[in-house]
Tab-separated table of C-alpha atoms in Angstrom:
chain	number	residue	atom	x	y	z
A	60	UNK	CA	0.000	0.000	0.000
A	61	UNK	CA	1.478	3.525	-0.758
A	62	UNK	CA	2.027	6.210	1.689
A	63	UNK	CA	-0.185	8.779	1.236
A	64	UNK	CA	-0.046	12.593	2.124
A	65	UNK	CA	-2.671	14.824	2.156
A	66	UNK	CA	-0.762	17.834	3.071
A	67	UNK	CA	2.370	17.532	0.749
A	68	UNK	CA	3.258	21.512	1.403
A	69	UNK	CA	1.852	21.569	5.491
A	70	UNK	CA	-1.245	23.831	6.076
A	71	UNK	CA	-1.169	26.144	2.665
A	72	UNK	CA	-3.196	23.668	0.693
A	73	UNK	CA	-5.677	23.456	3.136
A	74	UNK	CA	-5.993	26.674	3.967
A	75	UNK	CA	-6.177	27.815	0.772
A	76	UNK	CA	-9.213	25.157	0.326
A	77	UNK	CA	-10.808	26.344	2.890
A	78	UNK	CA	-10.598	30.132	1.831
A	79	UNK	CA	-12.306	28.884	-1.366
A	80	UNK	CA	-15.200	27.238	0.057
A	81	UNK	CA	-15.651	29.944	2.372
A	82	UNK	CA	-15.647	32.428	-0.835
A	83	UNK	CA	-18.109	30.197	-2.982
A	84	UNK	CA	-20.446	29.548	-0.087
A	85	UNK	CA	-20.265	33.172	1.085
A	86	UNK	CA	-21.250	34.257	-2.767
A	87	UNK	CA	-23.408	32.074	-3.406
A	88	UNK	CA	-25.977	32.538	-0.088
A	89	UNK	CA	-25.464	36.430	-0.986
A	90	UNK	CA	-26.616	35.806	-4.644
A	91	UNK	CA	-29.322	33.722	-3.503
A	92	UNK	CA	-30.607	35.967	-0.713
A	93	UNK	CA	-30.648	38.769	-3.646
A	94	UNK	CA	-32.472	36.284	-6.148
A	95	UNK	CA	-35.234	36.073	-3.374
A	96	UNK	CA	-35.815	39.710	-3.513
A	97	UNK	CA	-36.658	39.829	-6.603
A	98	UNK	CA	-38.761	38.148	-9.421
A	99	UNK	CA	-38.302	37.891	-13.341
A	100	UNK	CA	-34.958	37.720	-15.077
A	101	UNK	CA	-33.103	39.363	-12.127
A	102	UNK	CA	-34.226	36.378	-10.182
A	103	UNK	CA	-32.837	33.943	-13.002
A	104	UNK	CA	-29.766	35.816	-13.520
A	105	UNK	CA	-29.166	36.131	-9.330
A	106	UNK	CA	-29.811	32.250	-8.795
A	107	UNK	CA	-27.344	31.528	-11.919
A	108	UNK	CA	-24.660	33.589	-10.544
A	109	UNK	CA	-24.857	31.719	-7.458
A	110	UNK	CA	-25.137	28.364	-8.941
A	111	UNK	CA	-21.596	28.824	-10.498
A	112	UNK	CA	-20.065	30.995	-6.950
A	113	UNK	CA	-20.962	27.945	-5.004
A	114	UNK	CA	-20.478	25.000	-7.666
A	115	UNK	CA	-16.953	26.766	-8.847
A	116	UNK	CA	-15.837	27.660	-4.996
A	117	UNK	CA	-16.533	23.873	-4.168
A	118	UNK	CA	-14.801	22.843	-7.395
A	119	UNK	CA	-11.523	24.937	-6.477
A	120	UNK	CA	-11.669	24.225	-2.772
A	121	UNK	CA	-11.866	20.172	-4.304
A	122	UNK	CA	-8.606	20.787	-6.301
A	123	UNK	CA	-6.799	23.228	-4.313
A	124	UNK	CA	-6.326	20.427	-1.416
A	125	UNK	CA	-5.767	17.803	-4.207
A	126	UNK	CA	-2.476	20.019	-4.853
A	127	UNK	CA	-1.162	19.208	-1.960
A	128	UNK	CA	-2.481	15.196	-2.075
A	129	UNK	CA	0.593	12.955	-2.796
A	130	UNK	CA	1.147	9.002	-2.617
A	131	UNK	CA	4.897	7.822	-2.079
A	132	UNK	CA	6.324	5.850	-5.087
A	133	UNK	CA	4.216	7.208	-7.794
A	134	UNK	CA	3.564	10.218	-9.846
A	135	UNK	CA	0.188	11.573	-10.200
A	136	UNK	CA	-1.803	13.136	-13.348
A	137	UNK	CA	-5.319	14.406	-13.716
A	138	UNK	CA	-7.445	12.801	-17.313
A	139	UNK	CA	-8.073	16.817	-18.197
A	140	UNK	CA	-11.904	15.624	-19.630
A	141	UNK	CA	-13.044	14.404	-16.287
A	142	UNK	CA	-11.435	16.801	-14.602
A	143	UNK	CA	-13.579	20.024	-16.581
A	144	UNK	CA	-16.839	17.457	-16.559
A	145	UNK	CA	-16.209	17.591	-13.207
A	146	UNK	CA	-16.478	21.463	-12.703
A	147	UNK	CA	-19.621	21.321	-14.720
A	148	UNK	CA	-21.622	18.557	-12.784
A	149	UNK	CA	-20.498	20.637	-9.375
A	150	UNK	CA	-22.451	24.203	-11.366
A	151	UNK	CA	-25.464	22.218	-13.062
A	152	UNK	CA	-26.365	20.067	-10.072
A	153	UNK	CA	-25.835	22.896	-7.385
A	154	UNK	CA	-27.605	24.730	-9.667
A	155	UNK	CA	-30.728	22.800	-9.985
A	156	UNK	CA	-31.094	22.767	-6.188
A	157	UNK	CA	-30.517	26.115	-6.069
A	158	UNK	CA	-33.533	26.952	-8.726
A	159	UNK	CA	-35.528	24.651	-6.766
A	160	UNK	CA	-35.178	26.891	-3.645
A	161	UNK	CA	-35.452	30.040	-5.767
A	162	UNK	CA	-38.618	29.205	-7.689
A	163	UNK	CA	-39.965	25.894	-4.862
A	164	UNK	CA	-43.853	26.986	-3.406
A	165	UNK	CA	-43.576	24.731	-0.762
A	166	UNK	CA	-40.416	26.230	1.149
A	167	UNK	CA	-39.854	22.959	3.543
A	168	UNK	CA	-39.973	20.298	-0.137
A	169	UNK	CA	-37.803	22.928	-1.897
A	170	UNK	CA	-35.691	23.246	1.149
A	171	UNK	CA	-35.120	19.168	1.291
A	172	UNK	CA	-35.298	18.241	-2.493
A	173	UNK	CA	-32.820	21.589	-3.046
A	174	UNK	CA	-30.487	20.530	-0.166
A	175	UNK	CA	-30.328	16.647	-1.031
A	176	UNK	CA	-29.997	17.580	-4.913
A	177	UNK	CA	-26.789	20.047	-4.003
A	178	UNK	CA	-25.296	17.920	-1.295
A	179	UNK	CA	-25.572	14.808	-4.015
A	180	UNK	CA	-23.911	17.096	-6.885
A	181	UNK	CA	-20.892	18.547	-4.396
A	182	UNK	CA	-20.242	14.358	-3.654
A	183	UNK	CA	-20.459	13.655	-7.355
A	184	UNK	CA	-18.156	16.345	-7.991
A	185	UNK	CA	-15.343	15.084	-5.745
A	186	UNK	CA	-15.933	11.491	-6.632
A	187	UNK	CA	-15.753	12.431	-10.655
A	188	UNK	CA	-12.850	14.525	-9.960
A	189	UNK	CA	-11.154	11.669	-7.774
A	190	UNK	CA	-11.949	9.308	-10.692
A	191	UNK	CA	-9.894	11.395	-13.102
A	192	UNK	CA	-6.895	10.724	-10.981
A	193	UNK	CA	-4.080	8.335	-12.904
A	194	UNK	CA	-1.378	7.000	-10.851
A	195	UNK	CA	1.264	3.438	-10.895
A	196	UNK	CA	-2.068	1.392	-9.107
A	197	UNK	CA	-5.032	1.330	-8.091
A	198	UNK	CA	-7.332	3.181	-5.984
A	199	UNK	CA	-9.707	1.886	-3.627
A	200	UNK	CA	-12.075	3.465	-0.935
A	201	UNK	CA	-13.963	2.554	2.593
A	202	UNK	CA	-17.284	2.352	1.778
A	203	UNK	CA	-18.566	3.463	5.200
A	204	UNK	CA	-16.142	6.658	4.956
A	205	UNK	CA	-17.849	6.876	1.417
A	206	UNK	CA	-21.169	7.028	3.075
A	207	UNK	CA	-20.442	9.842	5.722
A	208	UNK	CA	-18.975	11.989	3.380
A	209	UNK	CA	-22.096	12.058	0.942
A	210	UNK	CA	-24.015	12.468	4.356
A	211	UNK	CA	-21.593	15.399	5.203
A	212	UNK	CA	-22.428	16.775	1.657
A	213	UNK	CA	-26.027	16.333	1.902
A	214	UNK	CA	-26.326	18.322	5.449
A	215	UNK	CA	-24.061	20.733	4.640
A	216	UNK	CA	-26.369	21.692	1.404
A	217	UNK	CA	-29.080	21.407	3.487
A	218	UNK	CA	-28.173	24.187	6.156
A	219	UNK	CA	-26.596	26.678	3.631
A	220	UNK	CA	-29.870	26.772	1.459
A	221	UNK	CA	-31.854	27.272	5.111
A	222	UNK	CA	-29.407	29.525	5.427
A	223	UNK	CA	-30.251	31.339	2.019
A	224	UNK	CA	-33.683	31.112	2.508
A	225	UNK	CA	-33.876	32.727	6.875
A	226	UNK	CA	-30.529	34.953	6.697
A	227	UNK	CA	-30.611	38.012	5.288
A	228	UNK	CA	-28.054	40.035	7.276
A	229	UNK	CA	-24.612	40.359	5.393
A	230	UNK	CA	-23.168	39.346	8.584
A	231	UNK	CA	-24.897	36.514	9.722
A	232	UNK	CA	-24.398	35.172	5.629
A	233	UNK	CA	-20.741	35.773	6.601
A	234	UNK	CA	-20.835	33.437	9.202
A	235	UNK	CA	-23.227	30.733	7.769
A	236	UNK	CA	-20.145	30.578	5.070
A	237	UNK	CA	-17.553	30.298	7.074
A	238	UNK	CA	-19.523	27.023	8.453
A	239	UNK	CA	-20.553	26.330	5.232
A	240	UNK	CA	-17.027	26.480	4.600
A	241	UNK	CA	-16.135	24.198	7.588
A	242	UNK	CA	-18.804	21.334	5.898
A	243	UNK	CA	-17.377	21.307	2.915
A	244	UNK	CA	-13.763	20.813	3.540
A	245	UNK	CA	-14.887	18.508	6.605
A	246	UNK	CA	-16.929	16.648	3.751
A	247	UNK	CA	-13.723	16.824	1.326
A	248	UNK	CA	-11.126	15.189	3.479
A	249	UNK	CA	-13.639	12.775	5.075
A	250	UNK	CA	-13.466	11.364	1.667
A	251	UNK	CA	-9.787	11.478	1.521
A	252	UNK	CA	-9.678	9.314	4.658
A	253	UNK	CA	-11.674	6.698	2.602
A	254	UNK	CA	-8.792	6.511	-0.416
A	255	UNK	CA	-6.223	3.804	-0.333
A	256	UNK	CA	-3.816	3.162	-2.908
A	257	UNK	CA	-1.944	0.264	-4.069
A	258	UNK	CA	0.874	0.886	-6.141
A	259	UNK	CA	1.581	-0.897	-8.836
A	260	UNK	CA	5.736	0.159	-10.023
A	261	UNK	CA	6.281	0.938	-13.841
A	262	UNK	CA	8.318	2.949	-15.918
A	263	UNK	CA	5.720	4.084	-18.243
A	264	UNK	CA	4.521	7.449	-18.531
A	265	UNK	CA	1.465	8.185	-16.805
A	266	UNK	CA	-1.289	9.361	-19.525
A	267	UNK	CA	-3.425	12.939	-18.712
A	268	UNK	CA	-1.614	16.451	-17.355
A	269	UNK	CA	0.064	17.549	-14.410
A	270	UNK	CA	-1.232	19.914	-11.298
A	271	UNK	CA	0.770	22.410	-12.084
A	272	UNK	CA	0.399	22.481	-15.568
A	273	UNK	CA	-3.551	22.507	-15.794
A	274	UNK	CA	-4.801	22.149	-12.262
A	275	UNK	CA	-3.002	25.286	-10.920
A	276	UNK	CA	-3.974	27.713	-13.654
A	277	UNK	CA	-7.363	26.700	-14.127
A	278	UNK	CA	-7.838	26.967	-10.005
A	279	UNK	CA	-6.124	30.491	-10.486
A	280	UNK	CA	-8.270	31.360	-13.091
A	281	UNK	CA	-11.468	30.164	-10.763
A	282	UNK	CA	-10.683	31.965	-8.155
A	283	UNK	CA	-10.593	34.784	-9.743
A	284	UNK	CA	-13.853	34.767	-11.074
A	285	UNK	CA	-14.825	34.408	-7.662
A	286	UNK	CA	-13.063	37.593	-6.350
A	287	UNK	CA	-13.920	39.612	-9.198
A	288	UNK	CA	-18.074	38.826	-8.936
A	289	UNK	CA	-17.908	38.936	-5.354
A	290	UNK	CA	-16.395	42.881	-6.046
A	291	UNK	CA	-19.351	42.829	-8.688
A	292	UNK	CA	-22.192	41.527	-6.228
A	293	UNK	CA	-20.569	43.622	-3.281
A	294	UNK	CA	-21.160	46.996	-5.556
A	295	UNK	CA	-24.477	46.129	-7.306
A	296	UNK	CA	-27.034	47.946	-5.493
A	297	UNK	CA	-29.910	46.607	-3.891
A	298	UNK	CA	-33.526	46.947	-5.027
A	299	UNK	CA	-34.426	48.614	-2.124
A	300	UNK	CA	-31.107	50.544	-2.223
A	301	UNK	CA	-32.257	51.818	-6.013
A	302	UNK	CA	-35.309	52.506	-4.833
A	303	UNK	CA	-34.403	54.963	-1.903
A	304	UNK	CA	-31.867	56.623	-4.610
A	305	UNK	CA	-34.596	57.646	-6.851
A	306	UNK	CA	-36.584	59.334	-3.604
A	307	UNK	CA	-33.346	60.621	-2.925
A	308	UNK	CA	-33.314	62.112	-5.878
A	309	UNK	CA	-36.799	63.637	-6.577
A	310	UNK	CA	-37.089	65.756	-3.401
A	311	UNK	CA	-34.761	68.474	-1.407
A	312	UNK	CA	-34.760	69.920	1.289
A	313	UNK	CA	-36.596	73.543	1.409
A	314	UNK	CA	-34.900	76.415	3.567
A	315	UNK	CA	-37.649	75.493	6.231
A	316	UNK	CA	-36.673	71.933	6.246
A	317	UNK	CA	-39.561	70.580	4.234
A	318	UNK	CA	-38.989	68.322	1.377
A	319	UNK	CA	-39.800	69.335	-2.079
A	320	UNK	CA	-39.058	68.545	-5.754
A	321	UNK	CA	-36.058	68.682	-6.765
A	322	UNK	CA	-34.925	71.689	-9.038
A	323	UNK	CA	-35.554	70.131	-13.091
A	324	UNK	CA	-37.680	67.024	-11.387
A	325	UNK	CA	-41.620	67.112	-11.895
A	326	UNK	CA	-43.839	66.931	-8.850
A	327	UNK	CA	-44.499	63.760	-7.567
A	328	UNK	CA	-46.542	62.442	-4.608
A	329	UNK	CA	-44.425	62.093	-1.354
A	330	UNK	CA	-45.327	58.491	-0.686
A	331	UNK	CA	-42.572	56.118	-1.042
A	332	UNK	CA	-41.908	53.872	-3.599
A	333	UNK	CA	-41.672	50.017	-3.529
A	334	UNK	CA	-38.919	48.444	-3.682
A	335	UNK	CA	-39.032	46.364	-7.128
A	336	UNK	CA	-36.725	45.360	-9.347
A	337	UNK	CA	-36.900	47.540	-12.742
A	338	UNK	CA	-38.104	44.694	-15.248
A	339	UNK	CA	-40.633	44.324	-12.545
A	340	UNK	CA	-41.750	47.258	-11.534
A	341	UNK	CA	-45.032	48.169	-12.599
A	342	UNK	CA	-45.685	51.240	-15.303
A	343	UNK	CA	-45.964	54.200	-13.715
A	344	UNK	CA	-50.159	55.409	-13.925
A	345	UNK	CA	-50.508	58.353	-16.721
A	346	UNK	CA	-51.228	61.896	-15.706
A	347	UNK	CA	-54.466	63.773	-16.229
A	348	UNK	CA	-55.303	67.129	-17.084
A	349	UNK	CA	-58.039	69.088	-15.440
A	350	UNK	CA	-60.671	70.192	-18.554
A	351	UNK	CA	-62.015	73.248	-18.606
């Protein structure tokens, strides 16, 4: 049986891992808690953005630790078509339990079917991306380990999409992600445990591509993505947020402290507006014109 290491360069890889999941989990909820707020194609657009935050974060926090996975007396290499199939089960799968929250009547089905569908796509993802693995042997796995780590999976799902669906505090999101975070790299290495490998010595060169040669870049390149839509979602305004910018921006306030229109702006009536999303807000009720 070969030795294997999980942390072949000490606590970076997992660290790193864990910052990823952390990211991905902490975009995703966000998204999600945005896509709630709103109906149409903002809805659509917020639940796909945070179908690929959390089914990319997972994905990266997957390979990121798998950078740092060695087993003594062979060299390993990734089969690069698994590997991508991989990223793309994690984002359809995630993302079908995340529509079924988003769009679900019945909040406590959409809640379950959403958290097992999720928690069964992040397993598939790490299974599919274990099976692209090619090493000198063969790789076998506990099937009871197996077992608790789809559990893990299926949990962990589970509580972030409550977590989408009751939270709504950036700060409390903040810290459902970093337990979020917690689950998923608990769920990750729980898997690990179950690996064994028997090596198998040959010369030959091992078929598929490196970690450092494709799994490194395309985790850069992931990550990236992450940090740059998490600046995107961070800066995007709220609907409500809009919606208190154009009061704002109607009215002033008078040299007696009363508001009134602004200078250029029509009158309006001094109720406020609700907070809608513009391809849902509803058309604004023509004027009339007193007759004589």
């Amino acid at each position: 049986m070969g030795h294997l290491d999980h942390a072949a360069f000490g606590v970076l890889t997992p660290a790193l891992s864990y910052l990823m999941a952390v990211i991905g989990a902490a975009l995703g909820l966000r998204c999600t808690v945005r896509a709630l707020g709103t109906t149409g194609r903002s809805r659509r657009n917020w639940l796909i953005t945070a179908a690929s935050a959390i089914g990319t974060g997972i994905w990266t926090m997957h390979f990121v630790a798998m950078l740092g996975f060695a087993v003594r007396g062979t060299d390993i290499r990734y089969d690069v078509p698994l590997t991508v199939l991989s990223l793309l089960v994690a984002v359809l799968v995630v993302g079908a339990g995340v529509f079924c929250v988003g769009y679900g009547r019945d909040r406590l089905r959409a809640l379950l079917v959403g958290g097992l569908s999720t928690g069964l796509g992040v397993a598939s993802m790490h299974y599919l991306g274990m099976a692209a693995l090619r090493l000198h042997g063969s790789v076998r796995y506990d099937p009871l380990l197996v077992a608790l780590s789809v559990a893990i999976a299926v949990v962990a799902a589970t509580a972030a999409l409550w977590a989408a669906l009751n939270i709504k505090s950036p700060l409390a999101v903040a810290v459902a992600s970093l337990v979020m975070g917690a689950a998923v790299s608990s769920m990750h290495y729980t898997g690990m445990l179950a690996v064994s490998v028997e090596v198998t010595p040959a010369a030959g060169r091992l078929p598929g591509s490196g970690a450092m040669q494709f799994i490194f870049p395309l985790a850069v390149g992931l990550g990236s993505y992450l940090f740059v839509t998490s600046a995107f979602v961070a800066l995007t305004p709220t609907a409500g947020e809009r919606a208190a910018y154009a009061a704002a921006g109607r009215y002033e306030e008078s040299d007696e402290g009363r508001r009134i229109p602004a200078t250029g702006t029509a009158p309006h009536s001094t109720a406020p507006s609700a907070a809608a999303e513009p391809d849902t807000a509803p058309p604004a009720a023509p004027s009339t014109t007193a007759t004589a």
